[in-house]
Amino acid sequence: MSIHVDSYEWDGGPFRGRQHIVNHIDMLFGLGTEEWSRDRTGRLAVNVRSRYGDMRVSPMWRYDDETLRRGREWVQFQSLFAASWEQLYPKHGDDYFTPDDVRGRDDLLKLLNECMDIWIEEDAFCGGDYERFCEETSFVVLLGSWDPIRADRIIVRRRPTADFEDLPVPVNGYGVMRGRHEGRAEWRAFADRICQNEHVRQELLRRQGGTCAICGLGIEGQAVVHHVDYDHECGLAHLDERWTRPGTRVQPDCERCHGEQPKLFEECLSRLRAVHGDCNYLIEATL
């Protein structure tokens, strides 16, 4: 069997938010809910491990769930500034490659190398600029057990560095958590109202030394309160009878909570960071 690839087709699209990015990563790892989890056989992953182009190919089928979950956390961090993804579908003649067309790891590796060459060398992508490819890529996976076989590449606007390690990777997105918490007033107090709370904003800035949790630069002017986790409800709301009123829009009294219920206050602040408005736009990937 020849595995020479004489043509490719590619596709891709923007992410619609952090949860969309996480869902896509879970799909590539074969993790997540049952409907999108598939056989991991034939998955070859390329981790672009640093901004200097250090890469490693990993046969994902050799790893147990715990190892894959640790890998997923690393990829989520590397994809903090993910913007979109690209897909390559290798062909032989007029036909797409299918799992029946490959025999073992060597064939899969050759297909992966062909895809990498296309991404790096073709003008439609990186035009032969290897450093650009490394800067713009967080993760590549060849899905060798899918029909047709395809390779996925996650594109990032810029790569994070160790300076970003203080910023947890947001996983529990707004839309998903709104459904889980059924839009309760206690959840809205944390998910919506707390962003306008000046005491929270100033306390975050004090703890962060006046710097943005995303880029590390000083914040001049008004900071944006950024959620890294929406799976939470305002604890003070449960203690305040005003929150039992239907349709309430009362601003949570976070300063009171800080003084009277410091543990509740810390629960909220642990899920928040102060950032620049532009940086918040980047990390939310609202394209």
XYZ file of C-alpha atoms in Angstrom:
287
model
C 0.000 0.000 0.000
C 1.268 3.454 -0.894
C 0.654 6.207 1.607
C 1.808 8.986 -0.707
C -0.522 11.942 -0.249
C -1.162 13.853 -3.459
C -3.875 16.237 -2.257
C -5.393 17.674 0.848
C -8.555 19.431 1.867
C -8.692 21.624 4.936
C -11.369 23.211 7.040
C -11.666 24.891 10.403
C -13.481 27.590 12.274
C -13.385 29.993 15.218
C -14.026 28.906 18.773
C -17.114 30.446 20.335
C -15.704 30.720 23.853
C -13.620 28.952 26.482
C -16.047 26.079 26.942
C -16.006 25.425 23.189
C -12.193 25.185 23.284
C -12.299 22.763 26.217
C -14.933 20.637 24.476
C -12.760 20.432 21.366
C -9.709 19.418 23.403
C -11.744 16.720 25.152
C -12.831 15.390 21.774
C -9.210 15.200 20.604
C -8.237 13.342 23.779
C -11.201 10.985 23.587
C -12.452 12.272 26.936
C -15.715 13.905 27.956
C -19.284 12.810 27.465
C -20.112 9.480 25.898
C -21.560 10.824 22.664
C -18.282 12.390 21.532
C -15.812 9.939 23.095
C -14.353 7.581 20.473
C -11.786 4.827 20.279
C -8.310 6.254 20.951
C -6.582 3.753 18.691
C -4.584 5.550 16.036
C -4.364 8.942 17.759
C -0.940 10.498 17.412
C -0.512 13.772 19.290
C 2.129 16.433 18.685
C 2.776 18.611 21.720
C 4.419 21.902 20.775
C 6.142 22.141 24.091
C 7.803 25.555 23.972
C 8.030 28.701 21.916
C 11.388 27.464 20.613
C 9.918 24.595 18.624
C 10.526 21.638 20.911
C 8.002 18.974 19.853
C 7.199 15.410 20.839
C 4.955 12.870 19.144
C 2.874 10.829 21.588
C 0.861 7.681 20.743
C -2.227 8.456 22.819
C -3.543 4.902 22.839
C -0.742 3.917 25.222
C -1.958 6.210 28.006
C -4.560 5.591 30.695
C -7.291 8.073 31.537
C -5.342 9.744 34.330
C -2.319 10.374 32.085
C -4.594 11.766 29.387
C -6.315 14.064 31.885
C -2.952 15.477 32.948
C -2.102 15.994 29.292
C -5.432 17.692 28.733
C -4.700 20.166 31.557
C -1.386 21.042 29.905
C -3.036 21.550 26.511
C -5.772 23.686 28.067
C -3.094 25.950 29.520
C -1.244 26.106 26.204
C -4.562 26.983 24.539
C -5.431 29.945 26.770
C -5.313 32.200 23.711
C -6.808 29.718 21.239
C -8.660 31.353 18.353
C -9.597 28.557 15.944
C -8.655 25.125 14.653
C -7.683 23.639 11.294
C -8.297 20.177 9.895
C -6.418 18.316 7.167
C -7.926 15.292 5.398
C -5.216 13.256 3.605
C -6.156 11.598 0.319
C -4.682 8.969 -1.992
C -5.923 9.613 -5.474
C -9.532 10.740 -5.202
C -10.219 8.884 -1.970
C -9.801 9.941 1.612
C -7.670 7.760 3.846
C -9.692 5.555 6.178
C -8.558 3.314 9.045
C -8.592 0.356 6.622
C -5.883 2.076 4.551
C -3.239 2.171 7.287
C -1.263 -0.642 8.847
C 0.264 0.308 12.144
C 2.098 3.220 13.662
C 4.573 3.747 10.813
C 1.793 4.475 8.312
C 0.100 6.813 10.758
C 3.366 8.598 11.465
C 3.952 9.156 7.743
C 0.487 10.656 7.394
C 1.107 12.900 10.396
C 4.423 14.057 8.943
C 2.702 14.894 5.643
C 0.154 16.993 7.498
C 2.862 18.772 9.497
C 4.749 19.548 6.282
C 1.603 21.055 4.762
C 0.977 23.255 7.811
C 4.563 24.452 7.991
C 5.465 24.792 4.308
C 2.348 25.903 2.409
C 1.655 29.613 1.966
C -1.971 29.065 2.977
C -0.669 28.303 6.457
C 2.833 29.247 7.654
C 4.675 29.622 4.343
C 7.791 27.728 5.418
C 8.184 29.696 8.666
C 8.831 27.001 11.263
C 9.034 29.468 14.147
C 5.664 30.917 13.166
C 4.165 27.430 13.173
C 5.469 26.814 16.695
C 4.215 30.172 17.953
C 0.756 29.677 16.455
C 0.207 26.030 17.422
C -0.667 24.562 20.802
C -1.590 21.002 19.816
C -1.846 18.672 16.804
C -3.621 15.301 16.755
C -3.890 12.757 13.945
C -7.197 10.922 14.363
C -6.200 7.666 12.740
C -9.249 5.691 13.845
C -11.740 8.175 12.377
C -13.320 7.727 8.971
C -12.017 9.614 7.121
C -8.684 10.058 8.875
C -7.962 13.663 9.724
C -5.446 15.826 11.577
C -6.547 18.653 13.886
C -4.433 21.674 14.818
C -5.368 24.201 17.541
C -4.348 27.745 16.555
C -3.386 30.314 19.200
C -2.980 34.075 18.919
C 0.068 33.887 21.154
C 1.541 31.311 23.484
C 1.417 31.630 27.279
C 4.559 31.549 29.382
C 5.286 30.636 32.979
C 4.095 34.142 33.922
C 0.546 32.979 33.286
C 0.580 30.073 35.716
C -1.310 32.101 38.317
C -4.321 32.150 36.002
C -6.307 28.893 36.228
C -7.655 27.535 32.973
C -11.382 28.350 32.830
C -13.381 25.186 32.240
C -16.891 25.728 33.581
C -18.226 28.182 31.022
C -21.080 30.656 31.493
C -23.638 29.010 29.214
C -23.183 25.501 30.572
C -23.228 26.630 34.196
C -26.312 28.801 33.685
C -28.165 25.647 32.737
C -26.704 23.612 35.576
C -27.633 26.239 38.158
C -30.976 26.897 36.432
C -30.328 30.636 36.373
C -30.941 30.972 40.123
C -30.563 34.417 41.686
C -27.684 33.128 43.847
C -25.824 32.038 40.730
C -26.557 35.288 38.884
C -25.188 37.216 41.852
C -21.825 35.518 41.294
C -21.891 35.125 37.513
C -23.220 38.589 36.594
C -23.556 41.055 39.458
C -20.163 40.508 41.076
C -18.387 41.847 37.975
C -19.621 45.360 38.833
C -18.661 45.161 42.502
C -15.979 47.745 43.250
C -14.868 46.097 46.493
C -14.161 42.849 44.638
C -12.341 44.694 41.861
C -10.093 46.579 44.285
C -9.377 43.497 46.398
C -8.328 41.529 43.318
C -6.042 44.355 42.215
C -4.503 44.564 45.694
C -3.744 40.853 45.755
C -2.344 40.914 42.217
C -0.130 43.914 42.928
C -2.033 46.051 40.432
C -1.109 43.822 37.507
C -3.219 41.964 34.973
C -3.496 38.225 35.646
C -3.225 37.497 31.913
C -0.400 39.674 30.557
C 1.365 40.616 33.810
C 1.407 44.341 32.988
C 0.054 47.073 35.238
C -3.618 47.992 35.003
C -4.301 51.688 34.584
C -7.931 52.634 34.684
C -10.756 50.241 35.451
C -9.970 46.541 35.635
C -12.324 43.862 34.329
C -13.372 41.110 36.748
C -12.691 37.868 34.861
C -14.276 34.536 35.850
C -12.089 31.452 35.724
C -14.948 29.265 36.966
C -18.705 29.888 36.784
C -19.666 26.771 38.778
C -20.424 28.663 41.985
C -23.203 30.539 43.761
C -23.048 33.585 46.025
C -23.000 32.312 49.612
C -24.189 35.624 51.025
C -27.252 35.480 48.783
C -28.442 32.440 50.733
C -28.304 34.554 53.929
C -30.050 37.660 52.552
C -33.857 37.573 52.316
C -33.806 40.125 49.489
C -32.565 37.353 47.183
C -35.773 35.384 47.663
C -37.688 37.989 45.677
C -38.414 36.891 42.068
C -36.415 38.774 39.432
C -34.204 40.545 41.975
C -31.285 42.595 40.702
C -29.805 43.516 44.059
C -26.027 43.962 43.953
C -24.324 41.472 46.321
C -22.788 43.238 49.323
C -19.306 41.765 48.905
C -17.692 44.199 51.336
C -20.048 43.029 54.079
C -19.389 39.420 53.105
C -15.624 40.023 53.298
C -15.955 41.277 56.863
C -18.638 38.951 58.210
C -18.200 35.778 56.151
C -14.548 35.735 54.986
C -14.687 32.078 53.942
C -17.606 32.792 51.615
C -15.743 35.793 50.204
C -12.650 33.685 49.523
C -14.780 31.094 47.720
C -15.805 33.762 45.237
C -12.416 35.450 44.851
C -10.663 32.149 44.193
C -12.698 31.961 40.959
C -11.990 35.533 39.819
C -9.060 37.582 38.485
C -8.577 41.245 37.590
C -7.515 41.761 33.977
C -7.298 44.385 31.236
C -10.398 44.721 29.094
C -8.413 43.784 25.974
C -6.891 40.767 27.704
C -10.316 39.614 28.813
C -11.438 39.803 25.183
C -8.466 37.648 24.159
C -8.920 34.910 26.699
C -12.678 34.625 26.204
C -12.049 34.172 22.443
C -15.119 36.200 21.577
C -14.296 36.546 17.902
